[in-house]
PDB file of C-alpha atoms in Angstrom:
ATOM      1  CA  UNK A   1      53.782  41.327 176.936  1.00 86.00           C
ATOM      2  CA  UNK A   2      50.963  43.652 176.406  1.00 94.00           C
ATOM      3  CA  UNK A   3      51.640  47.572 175.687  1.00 96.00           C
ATOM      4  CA  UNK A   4      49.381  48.033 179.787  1.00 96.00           C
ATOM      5  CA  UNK A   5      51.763  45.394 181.225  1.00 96.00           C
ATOM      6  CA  UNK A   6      54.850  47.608 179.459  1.00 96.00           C
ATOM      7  CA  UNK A   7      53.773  50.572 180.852  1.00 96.00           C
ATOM      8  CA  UNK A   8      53.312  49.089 184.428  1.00 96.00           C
ATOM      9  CA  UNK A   9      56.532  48.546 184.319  1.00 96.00           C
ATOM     10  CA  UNK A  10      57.896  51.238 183.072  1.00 96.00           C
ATOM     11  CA  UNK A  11      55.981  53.639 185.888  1.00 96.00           C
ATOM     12  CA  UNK A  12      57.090  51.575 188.361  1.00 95.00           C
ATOM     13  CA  UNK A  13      61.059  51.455 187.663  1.00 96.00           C
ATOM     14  CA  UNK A  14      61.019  55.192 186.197  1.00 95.00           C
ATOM     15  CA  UNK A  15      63.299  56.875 188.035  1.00 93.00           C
ATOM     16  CA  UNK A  16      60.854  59.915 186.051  1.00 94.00           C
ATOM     17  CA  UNK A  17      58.203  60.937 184.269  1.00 93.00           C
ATOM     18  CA  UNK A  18      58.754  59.892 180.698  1.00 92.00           C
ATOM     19  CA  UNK A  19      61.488  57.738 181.985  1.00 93.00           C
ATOM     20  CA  UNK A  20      62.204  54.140 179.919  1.00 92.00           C
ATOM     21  CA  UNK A  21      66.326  54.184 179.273  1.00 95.00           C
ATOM     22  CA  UNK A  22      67.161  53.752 182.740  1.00 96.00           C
ATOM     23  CA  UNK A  23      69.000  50.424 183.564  1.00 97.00           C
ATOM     24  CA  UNK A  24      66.161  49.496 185.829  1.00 97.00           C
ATOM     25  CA  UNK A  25      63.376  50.266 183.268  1.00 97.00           C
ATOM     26  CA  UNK A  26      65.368  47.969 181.077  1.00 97.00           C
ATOM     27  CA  UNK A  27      66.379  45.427 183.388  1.00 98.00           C
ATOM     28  CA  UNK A  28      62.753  45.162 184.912  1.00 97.00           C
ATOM     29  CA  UNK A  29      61.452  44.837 180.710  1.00 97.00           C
ATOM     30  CA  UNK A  30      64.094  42.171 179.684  1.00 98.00           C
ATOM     31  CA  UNK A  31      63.271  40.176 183.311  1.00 97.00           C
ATOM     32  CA  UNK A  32      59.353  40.113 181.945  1.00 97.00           C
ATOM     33  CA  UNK A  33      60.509  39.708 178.504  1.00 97.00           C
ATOM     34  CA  UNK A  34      62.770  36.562 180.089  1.00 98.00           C
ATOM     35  CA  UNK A  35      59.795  34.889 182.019  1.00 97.00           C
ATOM     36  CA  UNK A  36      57.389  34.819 179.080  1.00 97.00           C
ATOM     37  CA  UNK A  37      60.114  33.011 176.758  1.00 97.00           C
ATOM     38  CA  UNK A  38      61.159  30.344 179.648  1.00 97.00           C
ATOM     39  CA  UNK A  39      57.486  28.810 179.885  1.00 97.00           C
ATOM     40  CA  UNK A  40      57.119  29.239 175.899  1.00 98.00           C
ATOM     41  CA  UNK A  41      60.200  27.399 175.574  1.00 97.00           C
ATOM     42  CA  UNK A  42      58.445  24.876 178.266  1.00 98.00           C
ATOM     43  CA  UNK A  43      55.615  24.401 175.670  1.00 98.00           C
ATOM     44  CA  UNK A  44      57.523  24.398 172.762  1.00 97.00           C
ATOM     45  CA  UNK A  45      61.592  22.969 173.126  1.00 97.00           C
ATOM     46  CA  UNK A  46      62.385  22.573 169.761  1.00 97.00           C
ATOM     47  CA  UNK A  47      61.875  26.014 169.746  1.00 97.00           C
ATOM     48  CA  UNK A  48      66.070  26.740 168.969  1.00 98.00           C
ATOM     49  CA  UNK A  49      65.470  30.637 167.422  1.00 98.00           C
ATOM     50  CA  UNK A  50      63.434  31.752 170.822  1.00 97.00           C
ATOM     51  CA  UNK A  51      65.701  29.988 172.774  1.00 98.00           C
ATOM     52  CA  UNK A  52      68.691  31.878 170.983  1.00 98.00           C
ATOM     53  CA  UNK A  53      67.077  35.026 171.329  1.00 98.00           C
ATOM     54  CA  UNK A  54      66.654  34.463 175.211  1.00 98.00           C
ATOM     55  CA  UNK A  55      69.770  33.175 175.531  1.00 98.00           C
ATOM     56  CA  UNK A  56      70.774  36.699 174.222  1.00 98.00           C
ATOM     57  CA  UNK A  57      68.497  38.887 176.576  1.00 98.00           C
ATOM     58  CA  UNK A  58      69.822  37.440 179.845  1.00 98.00           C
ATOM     59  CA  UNK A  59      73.270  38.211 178.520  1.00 98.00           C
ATOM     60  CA  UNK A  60      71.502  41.759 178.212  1.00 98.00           C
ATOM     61  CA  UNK A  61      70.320  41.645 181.374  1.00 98.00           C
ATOM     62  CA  UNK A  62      73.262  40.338 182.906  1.00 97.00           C
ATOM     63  CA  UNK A  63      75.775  43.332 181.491  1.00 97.00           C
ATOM     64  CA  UNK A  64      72.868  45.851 182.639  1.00 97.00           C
ATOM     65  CA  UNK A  65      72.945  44.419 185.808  1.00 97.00           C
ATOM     66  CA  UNK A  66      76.334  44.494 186.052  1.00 97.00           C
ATOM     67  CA  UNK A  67      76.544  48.093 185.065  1.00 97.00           C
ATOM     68  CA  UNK A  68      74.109  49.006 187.421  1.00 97.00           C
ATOM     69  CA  UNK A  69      75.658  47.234 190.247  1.00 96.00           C
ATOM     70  CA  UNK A  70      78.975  49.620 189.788  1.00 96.00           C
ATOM     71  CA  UNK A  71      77.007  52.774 189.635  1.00 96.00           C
ATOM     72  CA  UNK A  72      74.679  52.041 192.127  1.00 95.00           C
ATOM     73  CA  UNK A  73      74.933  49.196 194.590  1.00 95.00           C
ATOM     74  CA  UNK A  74      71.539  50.753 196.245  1.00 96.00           C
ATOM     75  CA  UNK A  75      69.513  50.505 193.443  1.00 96.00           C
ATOM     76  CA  UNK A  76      70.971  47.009 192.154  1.00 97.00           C
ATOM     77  CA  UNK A  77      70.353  45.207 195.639  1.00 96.00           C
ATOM     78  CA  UNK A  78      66.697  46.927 195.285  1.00 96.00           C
ATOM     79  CA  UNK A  79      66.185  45.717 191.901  1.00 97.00           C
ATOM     80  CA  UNK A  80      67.361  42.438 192.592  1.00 97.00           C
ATOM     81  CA  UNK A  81      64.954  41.957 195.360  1.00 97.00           C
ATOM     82  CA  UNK A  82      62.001  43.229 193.735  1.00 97.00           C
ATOM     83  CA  UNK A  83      62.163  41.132 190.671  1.00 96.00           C
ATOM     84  CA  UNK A  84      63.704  37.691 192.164  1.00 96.00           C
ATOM     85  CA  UNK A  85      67.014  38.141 190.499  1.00 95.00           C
ATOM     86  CA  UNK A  86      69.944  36.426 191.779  1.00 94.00           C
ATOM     87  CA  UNK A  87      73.232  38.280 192.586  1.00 91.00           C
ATOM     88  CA  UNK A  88      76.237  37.882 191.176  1.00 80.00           C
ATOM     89  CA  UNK A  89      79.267  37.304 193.074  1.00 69.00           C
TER      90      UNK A  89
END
């Protein structure tokens, strides 16, 4: 992910200028982050390092979803929408 793709991101989950700690900055980064591993790992499955490393971000994810989903069911059923995420139950 390029530093312009970053920063789309980042403006569009902001809940505020300068904003990139949020749980939905975060969660929107790791989800990007997460797509361009799965189709290296597609090109490349011997690949065991990435794969433990992505293993490790959707665990990230996953908490900071969870998180986000006891502070702020609004925003977490938004989020989850926007980026194709599926609920947990």
């Amino acid at each position: 992910m390029d530093k312009a793709q970053r920063t789309e991101i980042i403006n569009k989950f902001a809940r505020k200028e300068g904003d990139t700690g949020s749980p939905e900055v975060q969660i929107a980064l790791l989800s990007g982050r997460i797509s361009e591993l799965t189709e290296h790992l597609k090109a490349n499955p011997k690949d065991h390092s990435t794969r433990r490393g992505l293993l490790a971000m959707v665990s990230l994810r996953k908490k900071l979803l969870s998180y986000l989903a006891r502070e702020n069911r609004a925003k977490y059923l938004e989020i989850t929408d926007v980026l194709g995420i599926r609920r947990a139950k």
